[in-house]
Short mmCIF file of C-alpha atoms in Angstrom, two decimals:
data_model
loop_
_atom_site.label_atom_id
_atom_site.label_comp_id
_atom_site.label_asym_id
_atom_site.label_seq_id
_atom_site.Cartn_x
_atom_site.Cartn_y
_atom_site.Cartn_z
CA MET V 265 4.81 50.98 -21.14
CA VAL V 266 8.09 49.62 -20.23
CA ILE V 267 8.15 45.76 -18.86
CA ASN V 268 11.22 45.19 -16.76
CA ASP V 269 12.73 42.13 -18.64
CA LYS V 270 13.56 40.10 -15.55
CA ILE V 271 9.53 39.91 -14.54
CA LEU V 272 8.70 39.69 -18.46
CA LEU V 273 11.39 36.29 -18.25
CA LEU V 274 9.45 35.11 -14.53
CA TYR V 275 6.17 35.65 -17.07
CA TYR V 276 7.13 33.72 -19.81
CA PHE V 277 8.23 30.39 -17.76
CA THR V 278 5.60 30.49 -15.97
CA GLU V 279 4.33 26.55 -16.64
CA ILE V 280 4.61 23.87 -13.87
CA ILE V 281 7.27 21.62 -14.70
CA MET V 282 7.15 18.31 -14.22
CA PHE V 283 8.90 14.94 -14.67
CA GLY V 284 7.53 14.12 -18.95
CA LEU V 285 7.11 14.61 -22.25
CA TYR V 286 6.70 17.60 -23.86
CA GLY V 287 5.79 19.10 -27.43
CA SER V 288 8.36 21.48 -28.96
CA PRO V 289 8.85 24.78 -28.67
CA VAL V 290 9.40 24.40 -24.77
CA ASN V 291 10.13 26.77 -22.82
CA MET V 292 10.48 25.94 -18.56
CA GLU V 293 12.05 26.95 -15.30
CA ILE V 294 13.74 24.72 -12.58
CA GLU V 295 15.31 26.10 -10.03
CA GLY V 296 16.02 28.88 -10.92
CA VAL V 297 17.45 26.85 -14.45
CA PHE V 298 15.91 28.03 -17.55
CA LEU V 299 15.51 25.34 -20.64
CA SER V 300 13.77 26.31 -24.05
CA MET V 301 14.00 24.56 -27.71
CA GLU V 302 12.93 27.47 -29.98
CA ALA V 303 12.41 27.03 -34.08
CA HIS V 304 15.38 28.21 -35.85
CA ASP V 305 14.90 28.44 -39.99
CA ASP V 306 14.30 24.51 -40.79
CA SER V 307 16.21 23.31 -37.78
CA LEU V 308 15.50 23.58 -34.00
CA ILE V 309 17.98 25.65 -31.41
CA TYR V 310 17.75 24.15 -27.37
CA ARG V 311 19.40 25.96 -24.83
CA ARG V 312 20.20 25.45 -20.57
CA TRP V 313 20.76 29.20 -18.98
CA GLY V 314 20.80 30.12 -15.27
CA SER V 315 22.46 29.22 -12.41
CA LEU V 316 24.21 26.04 -13.57
CA GLY V 317 25.67 27.36 -16.52
CA SER V 318 24.58 27.60 -19.93
CA THR V 319 24.69 25.36 -23.06
CA GLU V 320 23.27 25.17 -26.70
CA ARG V 321 22.54 23.08 -29.38
CA LEU V 322 21.91 22.90 -32.85
CA LEU V 323 19.09 20.22 -33.92
CA LEU V 324 18.70 19.27 -38.24
CA GLN V 325 15.70 18.65 -37.66
CA GLU V 326 12.06 21.13 -38.00
CA SER V 327 9.91 19.44 -34.56
CA CYS V 328 10.86 17.01 -31.78
CA SER V 329 9.22 16.00 -28.49
CA ILE V 330 11.60 16.96 -25.19
CA LEU V 331 11.62 14.05 -23.25
CA LEU V 332 12.98 15.71 -18.63
CA ASN V 333 13.23 12.71 -16.81
CA PRO V 334 15.98 11.94 -13.83
CA VAL V 335 18.62 9.64 -15.18
CA GLU V 336 21.40 7.25 -13.34
CA PRO V 337 23.46 9.79 -10.81
CA VAL V 338 26.40 9.06 -12.18
CA ASN V 339 27.23 10.86 -15.38
CA MET V 340 28.40 14.15 -13.85
CA PRO V 341 30.83 16.41 -14.05
CA LYS V 342 32.02 13.41 -17.10
CA ARG V 343 30.97 9.69 -17.32
CA LEU V 344 34.15 8.40 -15.58
CA THR V 345 32.58 5.68 -13.81
CA HIS V 346 29.77 3.71 -13.38
CA PHE V 347 29.51 3.33 -9.83
CA LEU V 348 27.80 5.20 -6.90
CA LEU V 349 28.71 4.91 -3.60
CA VAL V 350 26.57 5.72 -0.92
CA ASN V 351 27.77 5.68 2.51
CA PHE V 352 25.38 6.26 5.54
CA LYS V 353 26.16 8.47 8.25
CA LYS V 354 24.31 5.94 11.09
CA THR V 355 26.21 2.12 11.02
CA LEU V 356 23.23 -0.81 10.79
CA ILE V 357 23.66 -4.10 12.49
CA LEU V 358 21.97 -6.76 11.67
CA GLU V 359 21.32 -9.86 13.55
CA PRO V 360 21.93 -14.05 11.70
CA GLY V 361 19.45 -14.49 9.32
CA ALA V 362 17.41 -11.14 9.44
CA SER V 363 15.93 -9.87 6.52
CA LYS V 364 15.08 -5.72 6.87
CA LYS V 365 14.23 -2.89 4.76
CA VAL V 366 15.68 0.88 4.83
CA TYR V 367 15.94 3.52 3.00
CA ASN V 368 18.70 6.05 2.14
CA THR V 369 18.57 8.94 -0.23
CA PHE V 370 20.37 9.53 -3.44
CA PRO V 371 21.50 12.62 -5.50
CA VAL V 372 19.01 13.45 -8.54
CA VAL V 373 20.40 13.91 -12.12
CA LEU V 374 18.40 15.03 -15.20
CA GLY V 375 18.13 14.42 -18.72
CA VAL V 376 17.30 16.04 -21.22
CA PHE V 377 16.19 14.05 -24.06
CA VAL V 378 14.68 14.71 -28.00
CA SER V 379 12.37 12.24 -29.42
CA GLN V 380 14.25 10.87 -32.88
CA GLY V 381 11.13 8.76 -34.63
CA LYS V 382 11.44 5.17 -35.01
CA GLU V 383 14.68 5.38 -33.28
CA GLY V 384 13.29 6.38 -29.50
CA PHE V 385 15.11 9.17 -27.66
CA GLU V 386 18.44 10.26 -27.41
CA VAL V 387 20.17 12.29 -24.64
CA ILE V 388 21.28 16.37 -25.13
CA ASP V 389 21.92 17.64 -21.89
CA ILE V 390 22.35 16.60 -18.26
CA PHE V 391 22.08 18.88 -15.29
CA SER V 392 22.18 18.35 -11.43
CA PHE V 393 21.41 20.59 -8.71
CA SER V 394 23.37 17.95 -6.43
CA ARG V 395 26.82 18.65 -5.18
CA LEU V 396 28.57 15.69 -6.98
CA LYS V 397 32.01 14.31 -5.97
CA TYR V 398 34.16 11.01 -6.36
CA THR V 399 35.70 9.08 -4.20
CA LEU V 400 37.72 5.45 -4.14
CA TYR V 401 36.44 1.96 -3.08
CA GLY V 402 38.74 -0.70 -2.30
CA ALA V 403 42.70 -0.29 -1.66
CA PRO V 404 44.60 2.78 -3.56
CA SER V 405 46.37 0.39 -5.87
CA ASN V 406 43.37 -1.65 -7.28
CA GLY V 407 40.48 -0.13 -5.60
CA THR V 408 37.37 1.32 -7.96
CA ILE V 409 36.11 5.27 -8.83
CA CYS V 410 33.18 5.92 -7.08
CA LYS V 411 30.22 8.57 -7.66
CA TYR V 412 30.10 9.43 -4.23
CA TRP V 413 26.99 10.25 -2.09
CA GLU V 414 26.00 10.66 1.88
CA SER V 415 22.54 9.46 3.54
CA ASP V 416 21.21 8.90 6.57
CA VAL V 417 19.13 6.24 6.67
CA PHE V 418 15.22 5.95 7.77
CA LEU V 419 12.87 2.75 8.30
CA SER V 420 10.39 4.85 5.97
CA PRO V 421 10.09 6.57 3.19
CA PRO V 422 11.56 10.27 4.01
CA ASP V 423 10.15 13.02 1.59
CA THR V 424 12.58 14.24 -0.50
CA ASP V 425 12.98 17.27 -3.27
CA PRO V 426 12.37 15.66 -6.60
CA TRP V 427 14.83 18.13 -8.22
CA TYR V 428 17.49 17.18 -6.07
CA THR V 429 17.00 14.07 -4.16
CA GLY V 430 15.29 10.50 -4.12
CA TYR V 431 15.64 7.42 -2.22
CA ILE V 432 15.79 3.73 -2.44
CA GLU V 433 14.21 1.71 -0.90
CA LEU V 434 16.89 -1.02 -0.10
CA LYS V 435 16.32 -4.48 1.59
CA ILE V 436 19.30 -5.94 3.13
CA VAL V 437 19.83 -9.69 3.73
CA ASN V 438 22.28 -11.04 6.59
CA ASP V 439 22.97 -14.98 5.10
CA THR V 440 25.24 -15.28 7.52
CA GLU V 441 25.57 -17.08 11.07
CA HIS V 442 26.82 -13.46 12.41
CA LEU V 443 26.01 -10.31 12.93
CA VAL V 444 27.41 -7.73 10.02
CA GLU V 445 27.56 -4.37 9.89
CA VAL V 446 27.32 -2.26 6.96
CA SER V 447 27.90 1.30 6.38
CA LYS V 448 27.94 1.50 3.19
CA SER V 449 26.50 0.66 -0.06
CA LEU V 450 27.77 -0.21 -3.73
CA PHE V 451 25.83 0.27 -6.85
CA ASN V 452 26.37 -0.33 -10.54
CA ALA V 453 24.27 2.17 -12.59
CA TYR V 454 24.30 -0.39 -15.45
CA GLY V 455 20.71 -1.84 -13.48
CA MET V 456 19.75 1.07 -12.17
CA LYS V 457 16.04 1.16 -12.57
CA ILE V 458 14.52 4.80 -11.56
CA TYR V 459 10.93 5.80 -10.74
CA TYR V 460 9.36 9.22 -11.20
CA GLU V 461 5.48 10.31 -9.49
CA GLY V 462 4.78 14.02 -8.76
CA ASN V 463 7.58 14.85 -5.81
CA LYS V 464 8.74 11.52 -6.29
CA VAL V 465 11.81 9.43 -7.80
CA VAL V 466 12.93 6.47 -6.91
CA MET V 467 14.21 2.95 -6.90
CA LYS V 468 14.51 0.04 -5.52
CA ALA V 469 17.84 -2.83 -4.73
CA VAL V 470 18.39 -6.10 -2.69
CA MET V 471 21.76 -6.12 -0.56
CA LYS V 472 22.51 -9.86 0.26
CA ILE V 473 25.41 -10.64 2.55
CA PRO V 474 26.66 -14.37 2.19
CA SER V 475 30.12 -13.61 4.30
CA ARG V 476 30.96 -10.79 7.47
CA LYS V 477 33.01 -9.17 4.25
CA LEU V 478 31.29 -9.32 0.74
CA ALA V 479 27.96 -8.34 -0.15
CA GLU V 480 26.53 -8.02 -3.42
CA THR V 481 24.16 -5.48 -4.16
CA GLU V 482 21.21 -5.54 -7.40
CA PHE V 483 18.37 -3.31 -8.67
CA VAL V 484 14.88 -4.68 -8.78
CA HIS V 485 11.90 -3.39 -10.40
CA CYS V 486 9.24 -1.22 -8.49
CA PRO V 487 5.34 -3.04 -9.53
CA GLY V 488 2.18 -2.59 -8.14
CA LYS V 489 3.31 1.28 -7.22
CA ALA V 490 0.36 3.50 -8.44
CA GLY V 491 0.68 6.63 -10.63
CA PHE V 492 4.56 5.74 -11.20
CA LYS V 493 6.43 5.85 -14.54
CA LYS V 494 9.96 4.44 -15.01
CA ALA V 495 12.15 6.59 -16.35
CA THR V 496 14.10 6.44 -19.48
CA GLU V 497 17.79 4.44 -19.15
CA LEU V 498 20.06 6.58 -20.26
CA TYR V 499 22.77 3.36 -20.61
CA VAL V 500 19.71 1.82 -22.91
CA SER V 501 19.01 4.72 -24.56
CA SER V 502 22.69 5.97 -25.16
CA LYS V 503 22.89 2.02 -26.92
CA LEU V 504 25.75 1.55 -24.72
CA ARG V 505 27.42 -1.73 -24.00
CA VAL V 506 25.52 -3.13 -20.55
CA ILE V 507 28.29 -5.83 -18.93
CA GLY V 508 25.82 -6.95 -16.04
CA SER V 509 23.87 -5.59 -13.29
CA ARG V 510 24.65 -6.69 -10.49
CA CYS V 511 27.39 -5.44 -7.98
CA ILE V 512 30.01 -6.85 -5.56
CA MET V 513 31.11 -5.08 -2.28
CA GLU V 514 34.65 -7.38 -1.39
CA TYR V 515 36.42 -4.78 0.44
CA GLU V 516 33.93 -3.49 3.18
CA LEU V 517 30.73 -3.47 4.41
#
């Protein structure tokens, strides 16, 4: 009996995939993208292929664990910036002295990490199902290159697909004596703290507005969220020098 190759491939990748830790060998399928880690002599071969193209890595070690989790959404297609600009589809108006909580989405970028003994985990692959592009925040002469994302604004946590989007719980604080308009939010990836659980990927941040044309954003931890796990931070795992986690919006809100 001859089994169709496509049917056999789908049968081989039947495991329900979620974020988290997997032992090698690994065979998984996510939204038409296939990941595998197989033994090759005394080494391991990692492969990714499917709808997002293909890549291959040879690991000169006999065994390892695989960690799949969301990472800071500024690393694709290249690491040109560590800023994420979220443009709101609706402009928010906040009264003087008010503090309000809203929710906006952000693109999910997936990181594949391998265990390195006492050194923790090192990233070997990054990919995303969301369409990502760049924009310029500020003046053309001295503005900041940012990863760009457009989002609706919600008053309660939105339903999201964890392979494509997560949401940011954003507390906006108007410290001025005036009405302020907010149409976007700029975030620094160095301070991002991503959490995941089942079908949710979330972050929590604060935007403080001291004047009509100035704001500061910063990410905070999400304590008390039952069942949520903190994702491995790509900037920490890669041992990159952190230069500060806050972000100043000084051109426009």
